[in-house]
Amino acid sequence: VLAERIHENYEKISNAKNRLEGISLEGSSGATSEIVLGVTFLQEVTQQLPSWHKRMKELADSEKLLKRQRHTFRGDWVEASLVGGQLQQVEQLLAKRNRTMQERYLLL
């Protein structure tokens, strides 16, 4: 069950990271509708971050408990630290996109 939850969260966070990487807030490179969709997605991710952090801590604590009990993990086990790394990358991308958005907002 824990492996499934970790994998689900890894996929969710990875998808968010990929979408953040694809967002362009440049006025010249995208249509207004694309910019609006990008800003909307930035806001959605910002709202989801606290719950992702909470879930990540729960998963990491559960994994740590299993390790202390010397549980043998499957070969396809995705470590919680990998999910945490993805989450940090999402935060960095989000901060970068938010800075870009603020700069563009001032130009309006």
Short mmCIF file of C-alpha atoms in Angstrom, two decimals:
data_model
loop_
_atom_site.label_atom_id
_atom_site.label_comp_id
_atom_site.label_asym_id
_atom_site.label_seq_id
_atom_site.Cartn_x
_atom_site.Cartn_y
_atom_site.Cartn_z
CA VAL A 1 0.00 0.00 0.00
CA LEU A 2 2.81 2.41 0.91
CA ALA A 3 4.60 1.65 -2.37
CA GLU A 4 1.45 2.54 -4.29
CA ARG A 5 1.02 5.82 -2.41
CA ILE A 6 4.66 6.79 -2.92
CA HIS A 7 4.43 5.94 -6.62
CA GLU A 8 1.15 7.90 -7.01
CA ASN A 9 2.67 10.95 -5.37
CA TYR A 10 5.82 10.65 -7.44
CA GLU A 11 3.74 10.57 -10.63
CA LYS A 12 1.57 13.50 -9.52
CA ILE A 13 4.55 15.66 -8.56
CA SER A 14 6.51 14.67 -11.68
CA ASN A 15 3.56 15.61 -13.89
CA ALA A 16 3.29 18.97 -12.15
CA LYS A 17 7.03 19.51 -12.64
CA ASN A 18 6.79 18.71 -16.34
CA ARG A 19 3.84 21.07 -16.78
CA LEU A 20 5.67 23.83 -14.90
CA GLU A 21 8.67 23.39 -17.18
CA GLY A 22 6.40 23.81 -20.20
CA ILE A 23 4.69 26.97 -19.01
CA SER A 24 5.63 30.12 -20.85
CA LEU A 25 4.59 33.42 -19.38
CA GLU A 26 6.27 35.43 -22.12
CA GLY A 27 3.83 37.66 -23.94
CA SER A 28 5.54 37.24 -27.30
CA SER A 29 5.88 33.45 -27.19
CA GLY A 30 2.34 32.48 -26.33
CA ALA A 31 -1.25 33.40 -26.82
CA THR A 32 -3.17 35.08 -24.03
CA SER A 33 -5.14 31.89 -23.38
CA GLU A 34 -1.90 29.94 -22.86
CA ILE A 35 -0.66 32.55 -20.41
CA VAL A 36 -3.95 32.45 -18.50
CA LEU A 37 -3.79 28.63 -18.34
CA GLY A 38 -0.21 28.88 -17.10
CA VAL A 39 -1.07 31.36 -14.36
CA THR A 40 -4.05 29.23 -13.33
CA PHE A 41 -1.83 26.15 -13.08
CA LEU A 42 0.73 28.09 -11.01
CA GLN A 43 -2.02 29.01 -8.58
CA GLU A 44 -3.26 25.41 -8.41
CA VAL A 45 0.21 24.08 -7.64
CA THR A 46 0.75 26.79 -5.03
CA GLN A 47 -2.46 25.71 -3.30
CA GLN A 48 -1.50 22.01 -3.45
CA LEU A 49 2.01 22.43 -2.04
CA PRO A 50 1.04 22.32 1.66
CA SER A 51 -0.89 19.07 1.22
CA TRP A 52 1.95 17.58 -0.84
CA HIS A 53 4.42 18.46 1.91
CA LYS A 54 2.20 16.89 4.55
CA ARG A 55 1.72 13.74 2.49
CA MET A 56 5.45 13.58 1.72
CA LYS A 57 6.32 13.74 5.42
CA GLU A 58 3.83 10.97 6.20
CA LEU A 59 5.26 8.76 3.45
CA ALA A 60 8.85 9.41 4.51
CA ASP A 61 8.02 8.65 8.16
CA SER A 62 6.28 5.42 7.14
CA GLU A 63 9.22 4.38 5.00
CA LYS A 64 11.64 5.19 7.83
CA LEU A 65 9.60 3.01 10.19
CA LEU A 66 9.74 0.10 7.75
CA LYS A 67 13.50 0.53 7.35
CA ARG A 68 13.95 0.45 11.13
CA GLN A 69 12.03 -2.81 11.17
CA ARG A 70 14.37 -4.11 8.45
CA HIS A 71 11.59 -4.53 5.94
CA THR A 72 12.71 -5.87 2.56
CA PHE A 73 11.50 -3.58 -0.20
CA ARG A 74 10.52 -4.71 -3.67
CA GLY A 75 12.86 -4.11 -6.57
CA ASP A 76 10.61 -1.44 -8.06
CA TRP A 77 10.44 0.53 -4.79
CA VAL A 78 10.48 4.31 -5.27
CA GLU A 79 12.18 5.84 -2.25
CA ALA A 80 10.43 8.69 -0.51
CA SER A 81 13.61 10.78 -0.82
CA LEU A 82 13.21 10.65 -4.61
CA VAL A 83 9.70 12.04 -4.29
CA GLY A 84 11.03 14.70 -1.93
CA GLY A 85 13.64 15.68 -4.51
CA GLN A 86 10.95 16.05 -7.15
CA LEU A 87 8.94 18.19 -4.75
CA GLN A 88 11.93 20.47 -4.20
CA GLN A 89 12.35 20.84 -7.95
CA VAL A 90 8.67 21.75 -8.26
CA GLU A 91 9.14 24.41 -5.57
CA GLN A 92 12.14 25.86 -7.40
CA LEU A 93 10.29 25.94 -10.72
CA LEU A 94 7.25 27.45 -9.05
CA ALA A 95 9.35 30.20 -7.47
CA LYS A 96 11.00 30.93 -10.82
CA ARG A 97 7.67 31.06 -12.67
CA ASN A 98 6.14 33.24 -9.94
CA ARG A 99 9.06 35.70 -10.26
CA THR A 100 8.56 35.78 -14.02
CA MET A 101 4.84 36.31 -13.55
CA GLN A 102 5.46 39.21 -11.15
CA GLU A 103 7.91 40.81 -13.59
CA ARG A 104 5.42 40.49 -16.46
CA TYR A 105 2.62 41.83 -14.29
CA LEU A 106 4.60 44.99 -13.63
CA LEU A 107 4.96 45.53 -17.39
CA LEU A 108 1.20 45.66 -17.83
#
